[in-house]
Coordinates of C-alpha atoms in Angstrom, one line a residue:
M1 CA -14.7 6.4 -1.1
S2 CA -13.3 4.0 1.7
R3 CA -9.5 4.1 2.7
H4 CA -8.2 0.0 3.8
I5 CA -6.4 0.2 7.2
Y6 CA -3.9 -2.6 7.8
R7 CA -1.6 -2.8 11.1
C8 CA 1.7 -4.1 10.3
P9 CA 4.0 -5.2 12.8
L10 CA 7.6 -4.2 13.5
R11 CA 10.3 -6.9 13.7
W12 CA 14.0 -6.3 15.1
S13 CA 15.1 -8.3 11.8
D14 CA 13.4 -5.3 9.8
M15 CA 15.7 -2.5 11.2
D16 CA 19.0 -1.5 9.6
A17 CA 22.2 -0.8 11.5
F18 CA 20.8 2.5 12.7
G19 CA 17.6 1.2 14.5
H20 CA 15.5 2.3 11.6
V21 CA 13.5 0.1 9.3
N22 CA 15.0 -0.6 6.4
N23 CA 14.3 1.3 3.2
V24 CA 13.8 -2.3 1.4
V25 CA 11.2 -3.6 4.1
F26 CA 8.8 -1.0 3.6
L27 CA 8.5 -2.8 0.2
R28 CA 7.5 -5.6 2.1
Y29 CA 5.1 -3.8 3.8
L30 CA 3.1 -2.5 1.2
E31 CA 3.1 -6.0 -0.3
E32 CA 1.4 -7.2 3.3
A33 CA -0.9 -4.1 3.3
R34 CA -1.5 -5.3 -0.4
I35 CA -2.2 -9.1 -0.1
D36 CA -4.6 -7.9 3.0
F37 CA -6.5 -5.8 0.9
M38 CA -6.7 -7.4 -2.2
F39 CA -7.2 -11.2 -1.5
R40 CA -8.8 -10.7 2.9
L41 CA -11.4 -8.2 1.5
A42 CA -11.7 -9.6 -2.0
P43 CA -15.7 -9.4 -2.7
G44 CA -18.1 -12.4 -1.7
D45 CA -17.7 -15.5 0.3
G46 CA -15.2 -17.8 -2.3
S47 CA -14.9 -15.1 -4.7
P48 CA -12.5 -15.8 -7.3
S49 CA -11.3 -12.3 -7.3
F50 CA -7.8 -11.6 -7.9
A51 CA -6.9 -15.1 -6.6
G52 CA -5.6 -16.0 -10.3
G53 CA -2.4 -13.9 -9.3
S54 CA -1.3 -10.2 -10.3
V55 CA 2.1 -9.2 -10.8
V56 CA 3.3 -5.2 -9.5
A57 CA 4.6 -3.8 -12.3
R58 CA 6.1 -0.7 -10.9
H59 CA 6.4 1.1 -7.2
E60 CA 7.3 4.6 -6.2
I61 CA 8.0 5.6 -2.7
D62 CA 9.2 8.9 -1.4
Y63 CA 10.6 8.2 2.3
K64 CA 9.6 10.9 4.4
L65 CA 10.3 10.5 8.0
P66 CA 12.9 7.4 9.7
L67 CA 10.3 4.5 11.6
V68 CA 12.3 3.2 14.5
H69 CA 11.6 -0.1 16.2
R70 CA 8.8 -0.1 18.6
H71 CA 6.3 -2.9 20.1
E72 CA 3.8 -1.2 18.5
P73 CA 2.4 -2.1 15.0
V74 CA 2.6 0.8 12.6
T75 CA -0.6 1.9 10.3
I76 CA -0.8 1.5 6.1
E77 CA -3.5 3.0 5.0
S78 CA -4.1 2.3 1.1
W79 CA -7.2 2.9 -1.4
V80 CA -6.9 2.8 -5.1
T81 CA -6.1 6.0 -7.4
K82 CA -6.7 4.4 -10.7
I83 CA -8.4 1.4 -12.7
G84 CA -7.3 0.5 -16.0
A85 CA -8.6 -2.5 -18.4
A86 CA -5.6 -4.3 -17.0
S87 CA -3.7 -2.6 -14.3
L88 CA -4.4 -0.6 -11.1
T89 CA -2.9 1.7 -9.1
I90 CA -2.8 1.5 -5.3
A91 CA -1.9 4.3 -3.1
Y92 CA -0.5 4.4 0.2
E93 CA 0.6 6.0 3.6
V94 CA 2.3 4.3 6.5
K95 CA 2.1 6.6 8.8
D96 CA 0.8 6.5 12.8
T97 CA -1.5 8.9 14.9
D98 CA -1.0 11.1 18.1
A99 CA -3.5 11.2 20.9
D100 CA -3.9 14.4 19.8
G101 CA -4.8 13.8 16.2
T102 CA -1.2 14.4 14.8
E103 CA -0.3 12.7 12.3
R104 CA 3.4 11.1 11.0
V105 CA 3.9 10.3 7.7
Y106 CA 6.9 7.8 7.4
V107 CA 6.7 6.4 3.8
R108 CA 3.9 7.6 1.0
A109 CA 4.1 5.3 -2.0
S110 CA 2.3 4.1 -5.0
T111 CA 2.5 0.8 -6.8
V112 CA 0.6 -0.5 -10.2
V113 CA -0.9 -4.1 -9.9
V114 CA -1.5 -6.3 -13.0
P115 CA -3.9 -9.0 -12.8
Y116 CA -2.6 -11.8 -14.3
D117 CA -3.4 -15.7 -15.3
L118 CA -0.9 -17.9 -13.9
E119 CA -2.5 -20.6 -16.4
A120 CA -2.1 -18.9 -19.2
A121 CA 1.1 -17.0 -18.2
R122 CA -0.2 -13.8 -19.1
P123 CA -1.8 -10.5 -18.3
R124 CA -5.6 -10.6 -18.1
R125 CA -8.2 -8.1 -17.8
I126 CA -9.9 -6.6 -14.5
S127 CA -13.0 -8.5 -14.3
A128 CA -16.9 -6.6 -13.6
E129 CA -16.2 -8.2 -9.7
E130 CA -12.9 -6.7 -9.3
K131 CA -13.8 -3.1 -10.8
S132 CA -17.0 -2.9 -8.6
F133 CA -15.0 -4.1 -5.5
L134 CA -12.0 -1.6 -6.4
L135 CA -14.4 1.2 -7.2
E136 CA -15.6 1.1 -3.4
Y137 CA -11.5 2.4 -2.7
L138 CA -11.0 4.6 -5.7
D139 CA -9.9 8.0 -4.9
D140 CA -8.5 10.2 -8.3
G141 CA -9.3 13.8 -6.7
D142 CA -6.7 16.3 -8.1
A143 CA -6.7 18.1 -4.7
G144 CA -5.2 14.5 -3.2
R145 CA -2.4 14.6 -5.2
A146 CA -1.9 17.9 -5.4
G147 CA -1.6 18.1 -1.2
R148 CA 1.0 15.3 -1.7
R149 CA 3.1 16.9 -4.1
E150 CA 3.8 19.8 -2.0
S151 CA 4.9 17.6 0.5
R152 CA 7.6 15.8 -1.2
G153 CA 11.0 16.3 0.9
A154 CA 12.6 12.9 1.2
V155 CA 14.1 11.2 3.7
A156 CA 16.8 8.4 2.9
A157 CA 15.8 5.3 5.5

């Protein structure tokens, strides 16, 4: 299983009154990572995959640590946890890794995405090409979910 890595720059406008990234801004960070994953990395040159549109059906976010402003981008790691006939679930970790290998996770999140036919104004099924691409990033193992459940202490951002 592969994981998609996106480096997201922090902007001063992303900060709240306490100098932390505002909780709502994390949704934009996840959107940037998701767009990078689904569109820039879509299979094949000129492939129409995911280009027809998609809508977000659900977000789930656990805030773990406050993220303060700095000049270095933050890493957003994403992968697929579920592929249905007409939806998929993308999981994320917004994090940093120190030089000694210690990880700091600021946010764990997931998004349910529904491919959408903009012309017909309705959801559509995931194509065979899209499913093939998504399978490369699929991690549906219980071990990863169990580890995430154990560390669910939330911190307001």
